[in-house]
Amino acid sequence: MHFSTRRRPSIASLVLSVSLAGALSALAGCGGHGGAGAGAVMPAPGAPPGARSLMSVSSAYTTAIMVDTPSVYFRLDETSGTTVYDFTQHGHTGTINGTKTFGVAGALTSDSDTAMGFNGTSTNIQGTVTTLGSEYSLEAWIKSSSSAEQHFIDIEPQQFMLSGGQLIFGTAGDYLSSPKYTYADGRYHHVVATYDGATKKIYVDSALVVSKADASSALTATTLHVGHFYGGGYLFSGSLDEVAVYYHALTATQVTAHYNAAKSGAPTPAPSSTAVPNHVMTADYVATNGGTTKAASTLAPWLNWASTSWQENPDVKAAGIKAMFYTDPNRQQPGDPMYTSDETTFAHTCGGSRIKSTYITSQYLMSPASSSMRTQWKNYVAEESDGATWDAIFEDDTNDVLYTTATPCDYSAPSWLSSSQGQDSSLSPTPIIYNGLQIDDQMALNSSSNVLGGMYEGCYSDSTTYPKIWDDPYWLNMENTELAMAKAGKLFICLGRDTTSASSAVDARLYVYASFLLTWAQTSSILWESYGTSSAFNVLPEVKLVAMNPLVAAPTDVSSLKTSGGVYAREYANCYIYGTAVGACATVVNPDRYNSHSYPYGTKYKHTLTLSGSSVIDGGTVTATGAAPPTTLSALKGVVVFL
C-alpha cells in the first residue's frame, strides 16, 4: 500500500503568514494524514467559596432539574463558608448572611444531599439572576413549623412566601394564594410558582393547587432574595433545599418529573440503553505509515479504527477493529496508484497548464469533476478490496485547493465543493471518511449518503511547536465542529499532531483531552493522537476516562459552555475509568493563549486527573485521585476534576 511522506504546513507557519481574518481558511493547510493533507462559577478570588457535600451531583433529581435549564440552581448543601454555589453554568452564586445551619436533613429521598437551616431572624441569601421578563418559575423544597409570614424566594416585586401555613405568590394587591393553610406542618413540601405571561400558578407536591389569569407579573429586577422579603424582614424559619429559578414557566409534566425524581429516583446510573465503553473511540495506524507492528489482538481492547494495509486487513478485522484504507484522488504524482497521463484527470489553469502543490513539487492537483478520475479512484478501491473488507475509505485533500501554484480555471468555492460531493457520491455505496474539516463549509460533504464522517487535523494540538491550540478562532472552530458533526450523526476524527514523547507531554495531553471531552459525543467523537511511544501505538491511558450524562446538554455553540470567569467547563454526572465508576467529574479548559482565568467550581471537586508514562500497552497510567484543582487556570491549561 502506498503512503507518501509529504506534509503540509503547521499552525506555526500559518501564524507567521496569515492574518486573523483569514485564519480559518489558512488552518486548512495544517497537517497530513499519512501524507499530503494528510457551569457554574464561584466568586472572584478573594471571596471564599463554601465547601460542599459529596452528594452535590450524580442524582436523578439534579438531572431532572438541569434538563429543564434553570437560570439559577442552589442545592444549599454547603458545609462551610458564606458562598452558595450555583449548579448551573451561569455563575449566579449567592452570599449567605446571618446565622445559618449547614448540613440539615435534606428533602430528597433519592440521595443524601443536605439542606440549609434558616433561623427566622438573620439567615438569608442574596444572589443575582438574569432578567426573567414575562415568563419564569420559582421552585424550592421548604420545611417550616412557623405560622408567621416568611418569604423563601423573592425577586422584586414578586414574592413567594408562606404565611399562616398558606402559600402565597405575587405582589401587593395581586396575590395568588393556596386554598389550604396546612403547609407549615414541619414536613418538606415541593413548591413551584410559575408565570407564562398570562397565567400564574402554584404547584404543591406535584399538584396544581391554584391558578389565575394575570397580565402584569413581569420581572425586571436582577437580585434574587432567598429566605427573606426583598425589602427586608419576614425571614424564613426552617429548612430550605434545592432552590431553582427558570427563564420559562415549567409545565405540569416537568413539575411532576421533578417531584418524582426527588421521591423515587436513585443516583443516576449510565443510561440503560447505552453501555458504558471502556474507553472513548480511538484510531491509529497499524503496520503502515510508521504505525505500530504489534499484533492486532493486542491492540483490539484499545482501538476502534485502524488505518492499515491490504495485507494487514484480515488480522485487523478478525480482532474486531474497524479497518480504513487511505486514498488521495485529489493529489497525485508520478508513481502514485491513480496517476495517469489522461489530461482530463488534472486540474488546469485557464492557460491549460497543470497545477502543482507548492509543498510537493511533483504532486498535481486533480479535478474532482473528472469522470476519468472518478473511475480511476473506483477501480483502485476495488483492487485494494480484493480479499479485504474495508469499513471506510479515507479520502485525503477533499475539496482542497490550498497550497497550490495556481487557481483552477473558472474556480469558485461552491462549484468545487459540488464537484467534490459528486466525486464522493460516485464511490457509493462504499463508505468514505473525508479529510479537511478545518476547511470552511467542509461539512457540506456530509450530504453524500456514503460519507461516514470527516477528520480535523491539528485537532487541539498541531505540532511540537504548538502543542496546544488556542481559542480564537482555532480552538473554538474545533469545538464547534465536534458539536456539529455529532448533531449531523457523522464521525469526527480528532487528529492531534504533536509528536513529543508522550511521557514528556503530560500537561499538553491533559489540555487536549479536556478539550476533546468538553464537546465529545460517545457515538461520533474519535481521538487519534501522535505522541511518541516506544511501541509506536498512539492510544494513551487518558482515553480510559469516559464521561457520561452531561448536566448541560450538548449546545449548538461552545460559547454556551463559557463561564463568567472566562474558562469553558462542563459537568458530567457519571464518569468511569475503564468501566469502573469514579463518580461525577467535570472538564475545564482555559484556551486563552495569554491570560489566566478563574477555576469555576470552588471546592466542589477534590481531585484532578493524573497521567504518567506512555501508551496503554507501554505501561501508561491514569488516575482520578490527583491533587486538588487549582484556583486559577493559567493560559492554555486544561483539567479534569473529580469529587
Short mmCIF file of N, CA and C in Angstrom, two decimals, residues 28-153:
data_model
loop_
_atom_site.label_atom_id
_atom_site.label_comp_id
_atom_site.label_asym_id
_atom_site.label_seq_id
_atom_site.Cartn_x
_atom_site.Cartn_y
_atom_site.Cartn_z
N ALA A 28 -6.73 25.29 7.13
CA ALA A 28 -6.92 24.11 6.29
C ALA A 28 -5.60 23.55 5.79
N GLY A 29 -4.54 24.34 5.86
CA GLY A 29 -3.26 23.86 5.37
C GLY A 29 -2.47 23.10 6.37
N CYS A 30 -2.97 22.91 7.57
CA CYS A 30 -2.13 22.23 8.55
C CYS A 30 -2.33 20.74 8.47
N GLY A 31 -1.25 20.05 8.63
CA GLY A 31 -1.32 18.62 8.87
C GLY A 31 -1.26 17.74 7.66
N GLY A 32 -1.21 16.45 7.92
CA GLY A 32 -1.23 15.47 6.86
C GLY A 32 -1.57 14.11 7.41
N HIS A 33 -2.51 13.47 6.82
CA HIS A 33 -2.88 12.11 7.23
C HIS A 33 -2.08 11.14 6.37
N GLY A 34 -0.98 10.68 6.86
CA GLY A 34 -0.16 9.77 6.11
C GLY A 34 0.40 10.42 4.88
N GLY A 35 0.41 11.72 4.81
CA GLY A 35 0.95 12.36 3.65
C GLY A 35 0.34 13.68 3.37
N ALA A 36 -0.03 13.95 2.17
CA ALA A 36 -0.33 15.29 1.68
C ALA A 36 -1.46 15.95 2.31
N GLY A 37 -1.94 16.14 3.19
CA GLY A 37 -3.11 16.83 3.61
C GLY A 37 -3.73 16.15 4.74
N ALA A 38 -2.42 14.84 4.45
CA ALA A 38 -2.99 14.05 5.49
C ALA A 38 -3.35 14.93 6.78
N GLY A 39 -21.85 24.97 34.09
CA GLY A 39 -21.13 25.69 34.91
C GLY A 39 -21.37 26.75 35.82
N ALA A 40 -21.25 26.33 36.48
CA ALA A 40 -21.45 27.35 37.49
C ALA A 40 -20.14 27.93 37.88
N VAL A 41 -20.18 29.20 38.27
CA VAL A 41 -18.94 29.89 38.54
C VAL A 41 -18.90 30.40 39.96
N MET A 42 -17.82 30.15 40.64
CA MET A 42 -17.65 30.63 42.00
C MET A 42 -17.21 32.08 41.98
N PRO A 43 -17.20 32.77 43.15
CA PRO A 43 -16.85 34.17 43.18
C PRO A 43 -15.42 34.41 42.74
N ALA A 44 -15.15 35.67 42.47
CA ALA A 44 -13.79 36.06 42.10
C ALA A 44 -12.84 35.79 43.24
N PRO A 45 -11.52 35.67 42.95
CA PRO A 45 -10.56 35.43 44.01
C PRO A 45 -10.71 36.46 45.13
N GLY A 46 -10.67 35.96 46.33
CA GLY A 46 -10.84 36.84 47.47
C GLY A 46 -12.14 36.58 48.18
N ALA A 47 -13.11 36.04 47.47
CA ALA A 47 -14.38 35.66 48.09
C ALA A 47 -14.34 34.17 48.36
N PRO A 48 -14.21 33.76 49.62
CA PRO A 48 -14.02 32.34 49.90
C PRO A 48 -15.25 31.52 49.57
N PRO A 49 -15.10 30.49 48.71
CA PRO A 49 -16.24 29.64 48.40
C PRO A 49 -16.56 28.72 49.55
N GLY A 50 -17.81 28.27 49.60
CA GLY A 50 -18.19 27.33 50.64
C GLY A 50 -17.87 25.91 50.24
N ALA A 51 -17.49 25.11 51.22
CA ALA A 51 -17.29 23.69 50.94
C ALA A 51 -18.65 23.06 50.69
N ARG A 52 -18.66 22.00 49.89
CA ARG A 52 -19.93 21.39 49.53
C ARG A 52 -19.93 19.91 49.83
N SER A 53 -21.13 19.36 49.94
CA SER A 53 -21.25 17.94 50.26
C SER A 53 -20.88 17.09 49.06
N LEU A 54 -20.50 15.85 49.30
CA LEU A 54 -20.08 14.96 48.23
C LEU A 54 -21.26 14.45 47.41
N MET A 55 -22.46 14.73 47.82
CA MET A 55 -23.63 14.29 47.04
C MET A 55 -24.17 15.43 46.19
N SER A 56 -23.32 16.41 45.87
CA SER A 56 -23.79 17.58 45.16
C SER A 56 -24.07 17.32 43.69
N VAL A 57 -23.75 16.14 43.17
CA VAL A 57 -24.13 15.76 41.82
C VAL A 57 -24.53 14.29 41.83
N SER A 58 -24.73 13.74 40.66
CA SER A 58 -25.00 12.30 40.48
C SER A 58 -26.33 11.85 41.06
N SER A 59 -27.37 12.70 40.97
CA SER A 59 -28.67 12.24 41.43
C SER A 59 -29.69 12.40 40.33
N ALA A 60 -30.73 11.58 40.40
CA ALA A 60 -31.81 11.69 39.43
C ALA A 60 -32.44 13.07 39.51
N TYR A 61 -32.48 13.63 40.71
CA TYR A 61 -33.11 14.94 40.88
C TYR A 61 -32.35 16.03 40.14
N THR A 62 -31.04 16.10 40.35
CA THR A 62 -30.26 17.14 39.68
C THR A 62 -30.36 17.00 38.17
N THR A 63 -30.38 15.77 37.69
CA THR A 63 -30.51 15.57 36.25
C THR A 63 -31.85 16.09 35.75
N ALA A 64 -32.92 15.82 36.51
CA ALA A 64 -34.25 16.30 36.13
C ALA A 64 -34.31 17.82 36.10
N ILE A 65 -33.68 18.45 37.07
CA ILE A 65 -33.67 19.92 37.12
C ILE A 65 -32.88 20.48 35.95
N MET A 66 -31.67 19.97 35.73
CA MET A 66 -30.79 20.54 34.71
C MET A 66 -31.33 20.34 33.30
N VAL A 67 -32.07 19.29 33.08
CA VAL A 67 -32.69 19.08 31.77
C VAL A 67 -33.62 20.23 31.43
N ASP A 68 -34.22 20.85 32.44
CA ASP A 68 -35.17 21.93 32.21
C ASP A 68 -34.53 23.32 32.29
N THR A 69 -33.21 23.38 32.21
CA THR A 69 -32.40 24.59 32.04
C THR A 69 -32.73 25.73 32.99
N PRO A 70 -32.46 25.57 34.27
CA PRO A 70 -32.67 26.67 35.20
C PRO A 70 -31.69 27.81 34.96
N SER A 71 -32.08 29.00 35.36
CA SER A 71 -31.18 30.15 35.33
C SER A 71 -30.27 30.14 36.55
N VAL A 72 -30.84 29.74 37.69
CA VAL A 72 -30.09 29.63 38.95
C VAL A 72 -30.54 28.34 39.63
N TYR A 73 -29.60 27.64 40.24
CA TYR A 73 -29.96 26.43 40.97
C TYR A 73 -29.04 26.31 42.19
N PHE A 74 -29.59 26.58 43.39
CA PHE A 74 -28.87 26.43 44.65
C PHE A 74 -29.26 25.09 45.29
N ARG A 75 -28.30 24.18 45.42
CA ARG A 75 -28.59 22.93 46.12
C ARG A 75 -28.62 23.14 47.64
N LEU A 76 -27.95 24.17 48.13
CA LEU A 76 -27.91 24.51 49.55
C LEU A 76 -27.32 23.37 50.38
N ASP A 77 -26.30 22.71 49.82
CA ASP A 77 -25.64 21.62 50.54
C ASP A 77 -24.25 22.01 51.03
N GLU A 78 -24.00 23.33 51.13
CA GLU A 78 -22.70 23.78 51.61
C GLU A 78 -22.42 23.27 53.02
N THR A 79 -21.14 23.14 53.32
CA THR A 79 -20.75 22.69 54.66
C THR A 79 -19.97 23.74 55.43
N SER A 80 -19.62 24.85 54.76
CA SER A 80 -18.91 25.94 55.43
C SER A 80 -18.92 27.15 54.50
N GLY A 81 -18.44 28.29 55.02
CA GLY A 81 -18.28 29.48 54.19
C GLY A 81 -19.52 30.34 54.10
N THR A 82 -19.44 31.35 53.23
CA THR A 82 -20.53 32.30 53.05
C THR A 82 -21.01 32.37 51.60
N THR A 83 -20.56 31.44 50.79
CA THR A 83 -20.95 31.44 49.38
C THR A 83 -21.82 30.24 49.06
N VAL A 84 -22.90 30.50 48.34
CA VAL A 84 -23.76 29.43 47.86
C VAL A 84 -23.44 29.19 46.40
N TYR A 85 -23.19 27.94 46.07
CA TYR A 85 -22.79 27.53 44.73
C TYR A 85 -23.99 27.44 43.80
N ASP A 86 -23.84 27.96 42.59
CA ASP A 86 -24.87 27.85 41.56
C ASP A 86 -24.55 26.65 40.69
N PHE A 87 -25.45 25.67 40.68
CA PHE A 87 -25.21 24.40 39.99
C PHE A 87 -25.26 24.53 38.47
N THR A 88 -25.79 25.63 37.95
CA THR A 88 -25.85 25.83 36.50
C THR A 88 -24.51 26.36 36.00
N GLN A 89 -24.43 26.66 34.73
CA GLN A 89 -23.23 27.23 34.12
C GLN A 89 -23.31 28.76 34.06
N HIS A 90 -24.25 29.38 34.79
CA HIS A 90 -24.49 30.80 34.61
C HIS A 90 -23.79 31.70 35.62
N GLY A 91 -23.18 31.12 36.62
CA GLY A 91 -22.35 31.91 37.52
C GLY A 91 -23.09 32.77 38.52
N HIS A 92 -24.35 32.47 38.83
CA HIS A 92 -25.12 33.29 39.76
C HIS A 92 -24.97 32.79 41.20
N THR A 93 -23.76 32.89 41.74
CA THR A 93 -23.55 32.46 43.11
C THR A 93 -24.27 33.38 44.09
N GLY A 94 -24.52 32.87 45.30
CA GLY A 94 -25.19 33.66 46.31
C GLY A 94 -24.31 33.90 47.52
N THR A 95 -24.65 34.92 48.30
CA THR A 95 -23.92 35.24 49.53
C THR A 95 -24.84 35.01 50.73
N ILE A 96 -24.34 34.22 51.69
CA ILE A 96 -25.13 33.90 52.88
C ILE A 96 -24.90 34.98 53.93
N ASN A 97 -25.97 35.49 54.49
CA ASN A 97 -25.90 36.46 55.57
C ASN A 97 -26.54 35.87 56.82
N GLY A 98 -26.06 36.33 57.98
CA GLY A 98 -26.66 35.90 59.24
C GLY A 98 -26.19 34.53 59.68
N THR A 99 -26.88 34.00 60.67
CA THR A 99 -26.52 32.70 61.25
C THR A 99 -27.27 31.59 60.53
N LYS A 100 -26.50 30.68 59.98
CA LYS A 100 -27.10 29.58 59.21
C LYS A 100 -26.68 28.25 59.83
N THR A 101 -27.41 27.22 59.47
CA THR A 101 -27.08 25.87 59.93
C THR A 101 -26.82 25.01 58.71
N PHE A 102 -25.58 24.54 58.60
CA PHE A 102 -25.22 23.68 57.47
C PHE A 102 -25.60 22.23 57.77
N GLY A 103 -25.80 21.49 56.71
CA GLY A 103 -25.90 20.03 56.82
C GLY A 103 -27.17 19.51 57.47
N VAL A 104 -28.26 20.29 57.42
CA VAL A 104 -29.51 19.76 57.98
C VAL A 104 -30.09 18.73 57.00
N ALA A 105 -30.99 17.92 57.47
CA ALA A 105 -31.58 16.87 56.64
C ALA A 105 -32.23 17.47 55.40
N GLY A 106 -31.93 16.89 54.25
CA GLY A 106 -32.46 17.40 53.00
C GLY A 106 -33.82 16.85 52.65
N ALA A 107 -34.38 17.36 51.56
CA ALA A 107 -35.74 16.98 51.16
C ALA A 107 -35.77 15.71 50.32
N LEU A 108 -34.66 15.34 49.72
CA LEU A 108 -34.67 14.27 48.73
C LEU A 108 -34.50 12.91 49.37
N THR A 109 -35.37 11.99 49.03
CA THR A 109 -35.18 10.61 49.46
C THR A 109 -34.32 9.85 48.46
N SER A 110 -34.05 10.49 47.30
CA SER A 110 -33.30 9.81 46.25
C SER A 110 -31.78 9.92 46.43
N ASP A 111 -31.32 10.82 47.31
CA ASP A 111 -29.90 10.86 47.65
C ASP A 111 -29.74 11.52 49.01
N SER A 112 -28.52 11.51 49.53
CA SER A 112 -28.29 12.00 50.89
C SER A 112 -27.83 13.45 50.92
N ASP A 113 -28.10 14.18 49.87
CA ASP A 113 -27.75 15.59 49.82
C ASP A 113 -28.41 16.35 50.97
N THR A 114 -27.69 17.30 51.56
CA THR A 114 -28.20 18.04 52.71
C THR A 114 -28.85 19.35 52.30
N ALA A 115 -29.45 20.01 53.27
CA ALA A 115 -30.12 21.29 53.07
C ALA A 115 -29.53 22.33 54.02
N MET A 116 -30.11 23.54 54.04
CA MET A 116 -29.63 24.61 54.90
C MET A 116 -30.73 25.07 55.85
N GLY A 117 -30.34 25.29 57.10
CA GLY A 117 -31.29 25.75 58.11
C GLY A 117 -31.29 27.27 58.23
N PHE A 118 -32.49 27.87 58.26
CA PHE A 118 -32.68 29.32 58.39
C PHE A 118 -33.34 29.59 59.74
N ASN A 119 -32.80 30.59 60.50
CA ASN A 119 -33.25 30.76 61.88
C ASN A 119 -34.43 31.69 62.05
N GLY A 120 -34.91 32.34 61.00
CA GLY A 120 -36.08 33.21 61.09
C GLY A 120 -35.77 34.60 61.61
N THR A 121 -34.52 34.88 61.97
CA THR A 121 -34.18 36.21 62.48
C THR A 121 -33.05 36.88 61.71
N SER A 122 -32.11 36.09 61.15
CA SER A 122 -30.99 36.73 60.46
C SER A 122 -30.55 36.01 59.18
N THR A 123 -30.91 34.74 59.05
CA THR A 123 -30.40 33.98 57.91
C THR A 123 -31.08 34.39 56.61
N ASN A 124 -30.28 34.71 55.60
CA ASN A 124 -30.82 34.98 54.27
C ASN A 124 -29.70 34.88 53.25
N ILE A 125 -30.09 34.75 52.01
CA ILE A 125 -29.13 34.64 50.90
C ILE A 125 -29.51 35.67 49.84
N GLN A 126 -28.50 36.35 49.34
CA GLN A 126 -28.71 37.27 48.23
C GLN A 126 -27.85 36.82 47.05
N GLY A 127 -28.45 36.81 45.87
CA GLY A 127 -27.73 36.45 44.66
C GLY A 127 -28.21 37.29 43.50
N THR A 128 -27.80 36.89 42.31
CA THR A 128 -28.22 37.62 41.11
C THR A 128 -28.87 36.64 40.14
N VAL A 129 -29.68 37.21 39.27
CA VAL A 129 -30.32 36.43 38.24
C VAL A 129 -30.49 37.32 37.01
N THR A 130 -30.32 36.74 35.84
CA THR A 130 -30.56 37.49 34.62
C THR A 130 -32.04 37.86 34.54
N THR A 131 -32.33 39.03 33.99
CA THR A 131 -33.72 39.50 33.90
C THR A 131 -34.62 38.41 33.32
N LEU A 132 -35.69 38.09 34.03
CA LEU A 132 -36.55 36.98 33.65
C LEU A 132 -37.68 37.38 32.71
N GLY A 133 -38.13 38.63 32.80
CA GLY A 133 -39.17 39.08 31.90
C GLY A 133 -40.54 38.53 32.24
N SER A 134 -41.28 38.15 31.22
CA SER A 134 -42.69 37.80 31.41
C SER A 134 -42.94 36.30 31.51
N GLU A 135 -41.89 35.47 31.58
CA GLU A 135 -42.07 34.04 31.79
C GLU A 135 -40.98 33.56 32.74
N TYR A 136 -41.41 32.83 33.78
CA TYR A 136 -40.44 32.36 34.77
C TYR A 136 -41.08 31.34 35.70
N SER A 137 -40.23 30.69 36.48
CA SER A 137 -40.69 29.75 37.51
C SER A 137 -39.79 29.90 38.73
N LEU A 138 -40.36 29.74 39.91
CA LEU A 138 -39.65 29.74 41.17
C LEU A 138 -39.91 28.40 41.84
N GLU A 139 -38.88 27.72 42.30
CA GLU A 139 -39.04 26.36 42.81
C GLU A 139 -38.18 26.16 44.06
N ALA A 140 -38.70 25.42 45.04
CA ALA A 140 -37.93 25.10 46.24
C ALA A 140 -38.60 23.95 46.98
N TRP A 141 -37.83 23.35 47.87
CA TRP A 141 -38.36 22.45 48.88
C TRP A 141 -38.30 23.20 50.21
N ILE A 142 -39.43 23.31 50.89
CA ILE A 142 -39.50 24.10 52.11
C ILE A 142 -40.00 23.22 53.27
N LYS A 143 -39.49 23.50 54.46
CA LYS A 143 -39.96 22.82 55.68
C LYS A 143 -39.99 23.83 56.80
N SER A 144 -41.15 24.05 57.38
CA SER A 144 -41.29 25.04 58.46
C SER A 144 -42.46 24.68 59.36
N SER A 145 -42.35 25.11 60.61
CA SER A 145 -43.46 24.95 61.56
C SER A 145 -43.98 26.29 62.02
N SER A 146 -43.48 27.36 61.42
CA SER A 146 -43.86 28.71 61.86
C SER A 146 -45.10 29.20 61.11
N SER A 147 -45.99 29.86 61.83
CA SER A 147 -47.20 30.43 61.22
C SER A 147 -46.99 31.87 60.78
N ALA A 148 -45.79 32.41 61.03
CA ALA A 148 -45.51 33.80 60.67
C ALA A 148 -45.39 33.96 59.16
N GLU A 149 -45.51 35.20 58.69
CA GLU A 149 -45.23 35.48 57.29
C GLU A 149 -43.73 35.31 57.05
N GLN A 150 -43.36 34.46 56.12
CA GLN A 150 -41.95 34.19 55.87
C GLN A 150 -41.73 33.93 54.38
N HIS A 151 -40.82 34.70 53.81
CA HIS A 151 -40.57 34.63 52.37
C HIS A 151 -39.40 33.69 52.10
N PHE A 152 -39.54 32.88 51.06
CA PHE A 152 -38.42 31.99 50.73
C PHE A 152 -37.78 32.29 49.38
N ILE A 153 -38.54 32.82 48.39
CA ILE A 153 -37.94 33.30 47.14
C ILE A 153 -38.63 34.59 46.73
#
